[in-house]
Coordinates of C-alpha atoms (C1' of nucleotides) in Angstrom, one line a residue:
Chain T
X1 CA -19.0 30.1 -18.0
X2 CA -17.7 30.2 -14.0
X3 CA -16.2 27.7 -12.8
X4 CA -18.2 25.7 -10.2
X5 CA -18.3 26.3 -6.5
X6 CA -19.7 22.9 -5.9
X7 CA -20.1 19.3 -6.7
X8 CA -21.9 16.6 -6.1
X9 CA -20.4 13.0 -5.2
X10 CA -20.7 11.9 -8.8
X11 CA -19.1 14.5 -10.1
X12 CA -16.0 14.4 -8.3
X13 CA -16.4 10.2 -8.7
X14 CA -16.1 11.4 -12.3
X15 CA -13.6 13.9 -12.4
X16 CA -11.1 11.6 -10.3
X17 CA -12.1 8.4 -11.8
X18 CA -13.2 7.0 -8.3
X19 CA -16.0 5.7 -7.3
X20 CA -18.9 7.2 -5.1
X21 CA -18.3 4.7 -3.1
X22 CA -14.2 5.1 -2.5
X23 CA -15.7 9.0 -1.7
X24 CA -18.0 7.6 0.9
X25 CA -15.2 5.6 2.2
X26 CA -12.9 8.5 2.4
X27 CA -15.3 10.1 4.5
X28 CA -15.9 7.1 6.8
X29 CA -12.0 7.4 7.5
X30 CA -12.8 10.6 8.7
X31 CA -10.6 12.6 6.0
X32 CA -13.2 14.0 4.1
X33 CA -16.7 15.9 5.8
X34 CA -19.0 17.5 2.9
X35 CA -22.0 19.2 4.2
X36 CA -25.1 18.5 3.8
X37 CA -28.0 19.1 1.4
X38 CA -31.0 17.1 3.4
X39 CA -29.5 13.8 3.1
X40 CA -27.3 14.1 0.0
X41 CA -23.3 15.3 0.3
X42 CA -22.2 18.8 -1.1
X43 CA -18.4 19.0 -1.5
X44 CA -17.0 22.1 -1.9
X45 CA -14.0 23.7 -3.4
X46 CA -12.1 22.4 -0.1
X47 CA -13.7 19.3 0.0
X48 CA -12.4 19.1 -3.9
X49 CA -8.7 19.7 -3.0
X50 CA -8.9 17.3 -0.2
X51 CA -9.5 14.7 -2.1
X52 CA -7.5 15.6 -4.7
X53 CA -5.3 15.5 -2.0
X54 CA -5.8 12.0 -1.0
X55 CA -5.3 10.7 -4.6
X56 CA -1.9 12.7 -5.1
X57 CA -0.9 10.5 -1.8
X58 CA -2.6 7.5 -3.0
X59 CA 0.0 7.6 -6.0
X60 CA 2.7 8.4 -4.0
X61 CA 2.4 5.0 -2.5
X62 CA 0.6 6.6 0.9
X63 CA -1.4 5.0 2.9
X64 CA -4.8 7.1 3.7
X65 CA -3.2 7.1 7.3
X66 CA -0.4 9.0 5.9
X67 CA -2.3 11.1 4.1
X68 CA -4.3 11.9 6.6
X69 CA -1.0 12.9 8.7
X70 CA 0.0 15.3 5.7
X71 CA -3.5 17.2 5.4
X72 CA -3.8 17.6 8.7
X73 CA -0.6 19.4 8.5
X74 CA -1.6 21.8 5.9
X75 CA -5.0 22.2 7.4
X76 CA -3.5 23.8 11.2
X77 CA -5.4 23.8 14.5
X78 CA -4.6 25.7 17.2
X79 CA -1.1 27.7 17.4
X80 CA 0.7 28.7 20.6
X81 CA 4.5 28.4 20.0
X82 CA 4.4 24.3 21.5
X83 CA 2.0 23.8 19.2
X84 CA 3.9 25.1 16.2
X85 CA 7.1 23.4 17.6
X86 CA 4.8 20.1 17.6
X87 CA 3.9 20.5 13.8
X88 CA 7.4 21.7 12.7
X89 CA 8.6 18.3 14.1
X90 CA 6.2 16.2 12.6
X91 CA 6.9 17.9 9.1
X92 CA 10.2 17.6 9.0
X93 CA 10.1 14.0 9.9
X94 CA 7.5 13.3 6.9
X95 CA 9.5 15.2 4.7
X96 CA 12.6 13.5 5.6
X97 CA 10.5 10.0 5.4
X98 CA 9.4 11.3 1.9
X99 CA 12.8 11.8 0.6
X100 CA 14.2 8.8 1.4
X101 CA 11.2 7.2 -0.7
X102 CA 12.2 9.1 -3.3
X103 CA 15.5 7.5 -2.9
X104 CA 14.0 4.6 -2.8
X105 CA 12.3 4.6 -6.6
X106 CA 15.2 6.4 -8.2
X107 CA 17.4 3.7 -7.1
X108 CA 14.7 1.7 -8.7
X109 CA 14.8 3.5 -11.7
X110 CA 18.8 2.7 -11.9
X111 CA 18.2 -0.6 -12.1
X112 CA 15.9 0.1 -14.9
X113 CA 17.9 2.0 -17.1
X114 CA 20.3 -0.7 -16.6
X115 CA 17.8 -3.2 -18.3
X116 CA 17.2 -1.2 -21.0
X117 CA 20.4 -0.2 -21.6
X118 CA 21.1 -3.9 -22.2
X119 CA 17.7 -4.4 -24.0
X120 CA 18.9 -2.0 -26.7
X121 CA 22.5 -2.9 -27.0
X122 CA 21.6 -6.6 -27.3
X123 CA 19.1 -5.2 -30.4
X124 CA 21.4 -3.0 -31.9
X125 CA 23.6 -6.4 -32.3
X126 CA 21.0 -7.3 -34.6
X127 CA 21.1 -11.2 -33.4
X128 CA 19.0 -10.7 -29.7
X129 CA 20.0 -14.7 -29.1
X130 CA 23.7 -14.9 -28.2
X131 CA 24.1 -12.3 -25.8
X132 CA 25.6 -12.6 -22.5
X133 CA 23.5 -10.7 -19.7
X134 CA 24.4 -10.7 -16.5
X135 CA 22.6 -9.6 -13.2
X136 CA 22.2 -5.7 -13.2
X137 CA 24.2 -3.8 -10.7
X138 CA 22.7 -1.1 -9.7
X139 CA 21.6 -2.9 -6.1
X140 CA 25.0 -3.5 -5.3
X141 CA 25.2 0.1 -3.3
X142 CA 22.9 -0.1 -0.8
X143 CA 22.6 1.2 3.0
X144 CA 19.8 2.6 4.7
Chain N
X1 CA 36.9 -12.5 8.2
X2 CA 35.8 -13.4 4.5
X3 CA 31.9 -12.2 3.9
X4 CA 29.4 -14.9 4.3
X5 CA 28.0 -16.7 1.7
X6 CA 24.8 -18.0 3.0
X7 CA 22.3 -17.1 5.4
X8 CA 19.8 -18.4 7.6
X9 CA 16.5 -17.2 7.7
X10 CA 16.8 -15.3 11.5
X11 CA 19.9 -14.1 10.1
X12 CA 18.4 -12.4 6.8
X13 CA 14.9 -11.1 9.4
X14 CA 17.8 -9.8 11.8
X15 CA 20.0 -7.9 9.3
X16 CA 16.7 -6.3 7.0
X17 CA 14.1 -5.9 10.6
X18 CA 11.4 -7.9 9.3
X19 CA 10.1 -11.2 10.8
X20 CA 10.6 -14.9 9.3
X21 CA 7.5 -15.2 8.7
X22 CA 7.2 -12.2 6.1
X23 CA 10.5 -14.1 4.4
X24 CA 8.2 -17.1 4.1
X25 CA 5.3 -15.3 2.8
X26 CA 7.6 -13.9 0.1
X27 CA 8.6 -16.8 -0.9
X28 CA 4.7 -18.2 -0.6
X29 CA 4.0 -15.4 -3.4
X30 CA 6.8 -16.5 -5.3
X31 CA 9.4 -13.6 -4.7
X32 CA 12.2 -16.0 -3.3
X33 CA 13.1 -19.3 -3.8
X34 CA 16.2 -20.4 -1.2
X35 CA 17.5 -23.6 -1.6
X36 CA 17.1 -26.2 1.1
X37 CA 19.3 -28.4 3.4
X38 CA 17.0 -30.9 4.5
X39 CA 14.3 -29.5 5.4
X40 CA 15.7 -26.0 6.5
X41 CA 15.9 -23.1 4.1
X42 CA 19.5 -22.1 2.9
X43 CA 19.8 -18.1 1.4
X44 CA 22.5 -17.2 -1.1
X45 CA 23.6 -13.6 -2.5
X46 CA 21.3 -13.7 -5.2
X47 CA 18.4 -14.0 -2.8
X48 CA 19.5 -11.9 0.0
X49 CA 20.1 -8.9 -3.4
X50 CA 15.8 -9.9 -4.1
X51 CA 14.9 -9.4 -0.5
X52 CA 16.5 -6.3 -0.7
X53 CA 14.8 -5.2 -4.1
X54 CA 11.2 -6.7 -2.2
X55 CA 12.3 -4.5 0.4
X56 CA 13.1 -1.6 -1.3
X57 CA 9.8 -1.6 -3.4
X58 CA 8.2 -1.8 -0.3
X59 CA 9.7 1.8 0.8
X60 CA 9.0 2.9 -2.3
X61 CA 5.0 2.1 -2.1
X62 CA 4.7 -0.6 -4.0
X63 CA 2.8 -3.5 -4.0
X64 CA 4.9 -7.1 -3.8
X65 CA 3.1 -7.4 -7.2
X66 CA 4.8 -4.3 -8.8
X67 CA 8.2 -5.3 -6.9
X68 CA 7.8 -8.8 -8.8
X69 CA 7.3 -7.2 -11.6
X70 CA 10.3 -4.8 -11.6
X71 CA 12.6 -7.8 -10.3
X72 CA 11.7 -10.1 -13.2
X73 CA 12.7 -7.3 -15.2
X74 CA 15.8 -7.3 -13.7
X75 CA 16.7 -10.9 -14.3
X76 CA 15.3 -12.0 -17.7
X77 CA 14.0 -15.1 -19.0
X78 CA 14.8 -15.9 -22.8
X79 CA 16.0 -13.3 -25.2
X80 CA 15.1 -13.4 -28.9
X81 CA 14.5 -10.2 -30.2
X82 CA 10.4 -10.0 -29.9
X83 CA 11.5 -10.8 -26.0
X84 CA 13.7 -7.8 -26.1
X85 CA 11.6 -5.5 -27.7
X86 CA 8.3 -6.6 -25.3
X87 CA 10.8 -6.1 -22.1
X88 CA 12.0 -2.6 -23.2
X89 CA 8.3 -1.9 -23.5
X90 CA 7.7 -2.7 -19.7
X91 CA 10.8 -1.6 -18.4
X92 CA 10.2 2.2 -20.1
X93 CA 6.2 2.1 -18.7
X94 CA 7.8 1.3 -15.4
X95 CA 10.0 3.7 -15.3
X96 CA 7.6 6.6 -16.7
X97 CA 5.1 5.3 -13.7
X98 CA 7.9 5.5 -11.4
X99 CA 8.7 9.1 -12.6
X100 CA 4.8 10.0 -12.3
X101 CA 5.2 8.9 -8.7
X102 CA 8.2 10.8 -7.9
X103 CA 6.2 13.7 -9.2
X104 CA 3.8 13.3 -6.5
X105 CA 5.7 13.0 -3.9
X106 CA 7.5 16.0 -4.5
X107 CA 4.6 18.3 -4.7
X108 CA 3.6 17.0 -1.4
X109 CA 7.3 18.3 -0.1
X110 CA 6.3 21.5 -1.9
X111 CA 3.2 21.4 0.6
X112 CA 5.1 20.6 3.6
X113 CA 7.8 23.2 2.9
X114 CA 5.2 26.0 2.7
X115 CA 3.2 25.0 6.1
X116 CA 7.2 24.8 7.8
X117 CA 8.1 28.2 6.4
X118 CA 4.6 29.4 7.7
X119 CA 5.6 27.7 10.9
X120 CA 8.9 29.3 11.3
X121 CA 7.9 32.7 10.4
X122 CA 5.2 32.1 13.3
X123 CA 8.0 31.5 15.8
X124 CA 10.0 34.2 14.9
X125 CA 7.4 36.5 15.5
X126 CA 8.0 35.0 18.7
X127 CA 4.2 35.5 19.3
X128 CA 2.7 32.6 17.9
X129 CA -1.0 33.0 18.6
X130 CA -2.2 35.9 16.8
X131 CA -0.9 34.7 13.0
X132 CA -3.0 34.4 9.8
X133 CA -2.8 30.7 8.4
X134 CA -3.8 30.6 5.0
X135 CA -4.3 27.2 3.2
X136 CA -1.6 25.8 1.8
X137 CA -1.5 27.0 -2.0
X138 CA 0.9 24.3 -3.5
X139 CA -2.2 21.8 -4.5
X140 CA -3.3 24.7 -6.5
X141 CA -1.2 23.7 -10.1
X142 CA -2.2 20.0 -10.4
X143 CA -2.8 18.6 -13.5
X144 CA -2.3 14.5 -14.1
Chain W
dG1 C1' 17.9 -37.9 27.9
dT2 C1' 15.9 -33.7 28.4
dT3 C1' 15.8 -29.0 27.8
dA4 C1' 16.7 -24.9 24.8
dA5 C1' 17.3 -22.8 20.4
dC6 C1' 16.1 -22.7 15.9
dG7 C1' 13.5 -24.1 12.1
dT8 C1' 9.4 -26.2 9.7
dT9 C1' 4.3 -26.6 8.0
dG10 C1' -0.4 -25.7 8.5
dA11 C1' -4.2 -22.9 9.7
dC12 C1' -6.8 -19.2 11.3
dG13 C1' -6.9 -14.0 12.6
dT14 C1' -6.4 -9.1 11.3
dT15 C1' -6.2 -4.5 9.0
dA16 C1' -6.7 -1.6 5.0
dA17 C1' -9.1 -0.2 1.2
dC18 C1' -12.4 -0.6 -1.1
dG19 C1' -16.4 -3.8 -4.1
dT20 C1' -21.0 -5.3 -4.3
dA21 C1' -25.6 -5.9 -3.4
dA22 C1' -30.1 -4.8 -1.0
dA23 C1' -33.5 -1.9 0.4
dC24 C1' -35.0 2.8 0.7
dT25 C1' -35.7 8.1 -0.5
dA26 C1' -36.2 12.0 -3.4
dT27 C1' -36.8 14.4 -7.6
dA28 C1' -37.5 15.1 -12.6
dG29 C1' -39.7 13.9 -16.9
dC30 C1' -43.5 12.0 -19.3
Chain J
dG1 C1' -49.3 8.2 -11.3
dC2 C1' -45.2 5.8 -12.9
dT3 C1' -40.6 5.2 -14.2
dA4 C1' -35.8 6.6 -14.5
dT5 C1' -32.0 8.7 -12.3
dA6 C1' -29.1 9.9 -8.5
dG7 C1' -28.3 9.5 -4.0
dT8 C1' -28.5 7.3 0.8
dT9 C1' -27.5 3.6 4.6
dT10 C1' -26.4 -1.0 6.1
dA11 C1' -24.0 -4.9 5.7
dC12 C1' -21.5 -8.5 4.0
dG13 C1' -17.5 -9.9 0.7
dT14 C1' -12.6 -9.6 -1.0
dT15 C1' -7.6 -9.0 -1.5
dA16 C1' -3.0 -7.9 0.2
dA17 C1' 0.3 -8.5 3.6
dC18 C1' 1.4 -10.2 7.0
dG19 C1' 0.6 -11.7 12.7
dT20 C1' -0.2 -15.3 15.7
dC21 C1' -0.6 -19.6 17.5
dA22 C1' -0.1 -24.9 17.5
dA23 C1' 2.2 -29.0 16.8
dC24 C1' 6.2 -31.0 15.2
dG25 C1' 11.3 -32.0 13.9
dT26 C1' 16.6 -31.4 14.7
dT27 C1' 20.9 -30.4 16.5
dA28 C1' 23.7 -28.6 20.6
dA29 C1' 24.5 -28.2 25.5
dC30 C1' 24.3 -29.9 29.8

DNA sequence: GTTAACGTTGACGTTAACGTAAACTATAGC
DNA sequence: GCTATAGTTTACGTTAACGTCAACGTTAAC
């Protein structure tokens, strides 16, 4: 049993629990371009990772804009040295832009563990009523 | 020069760069609640920290429904022990979702740092026309 | 007292990311 | 030949997150 070479839309809608139509729309946007079979879409093994692609960005919290941006910069055009200057800019910038997001959620997170911490201490007393709980402080450091 | 206690509105859209009216719309959705004097809204600390916190889920990619979530978390309601228990249970989902998305973003940096180490090898070649360009192979171990 | 600066409440407009429904085509199974 | 299944296009609907007026109220300056 090899592994297929390619898909139709319904299988991928199944697969990535999407629907045909979000597929469609992805290709509306211009960030997905199947070819054809008569009039129906084949996607192939590139086609596949773009979108899986698209979802990865869609949990980071991407816009399909950004997204776009990103596969575009794994997926090079042309390449004189400007043009390689060009795209090392651009992926710097998103990978800077990335980090800070990740800053972002961890500093989230914080504030999180914070809660729970006083979740468990306030269960361990074994009387959840009298407790005193004060605001969390993990957004007390804060700059960007 | 003692740090100020209250802010205006402008002063708040000034100090974060958003516009007045997105501090109104927050507060439409139910994310902020200033007092008033007269008719003009009046912001403490407490609600300049939640603009911050709207503001940082908003870097982070979330929706203000997911930041509301997160910031109820962080100032809770009653506390008997079922209370407890159900907010330790949405505070560790959030924080494994957050994790997931952390996840993500990284391997997208693992993509970007591949096409800028194709990129610099390129330009030290110092001939930057005649390279092979693979695709990118970091979306190749993706599970989820 | 009027003009400027700042704030307020509607209310309608806009963009992104799809959902939903209608009307049609093509193929496979019976 | 007919129905079921999968796919297609076209088009209008929806929600989130604001932008953009318009019309109005107040204090502060001149």
């Amino acid at each position: 049993m090899t592994e297929p070479t390619h898909f139709t839309i319904s299988e991928l809608a199944k697969e990535f629990e999407v629907t045909s139509r979000t597929i469609r729309f992805y290709e509306e946007k211009g960030l997905l371009s199947p070819t054809r079979n008569g009039q129906h879409r084949i996607y192939d093994k590139a086609d596949r990772v773009r979108l899986e692609l698209i979802l990865r960005g869609k949990r980071a919290g991407l816009s399909l804009d950004e997204s776009r941006e990103i596969i575009d910069m794994y997926a090079p055009g042309s390449s004189n040295e400007r043009q390689y200057r060009f795209l090392l800019d651009k992926v710097n910038n998103k990978q800077a832009q990335l980090e800070r997001q990740i800053e972002d959620i961890q500093q989230l997170i914080v504030g999180l563990e914070e809660v729970r911490d006083r979740c468990e201490t306030a269960l361990k007393s074994n009387k959840g009523s009298s407790e005193k709980y004060p605001m969390p402080l993990a957004y007390r450091r804060i700059q960007h």
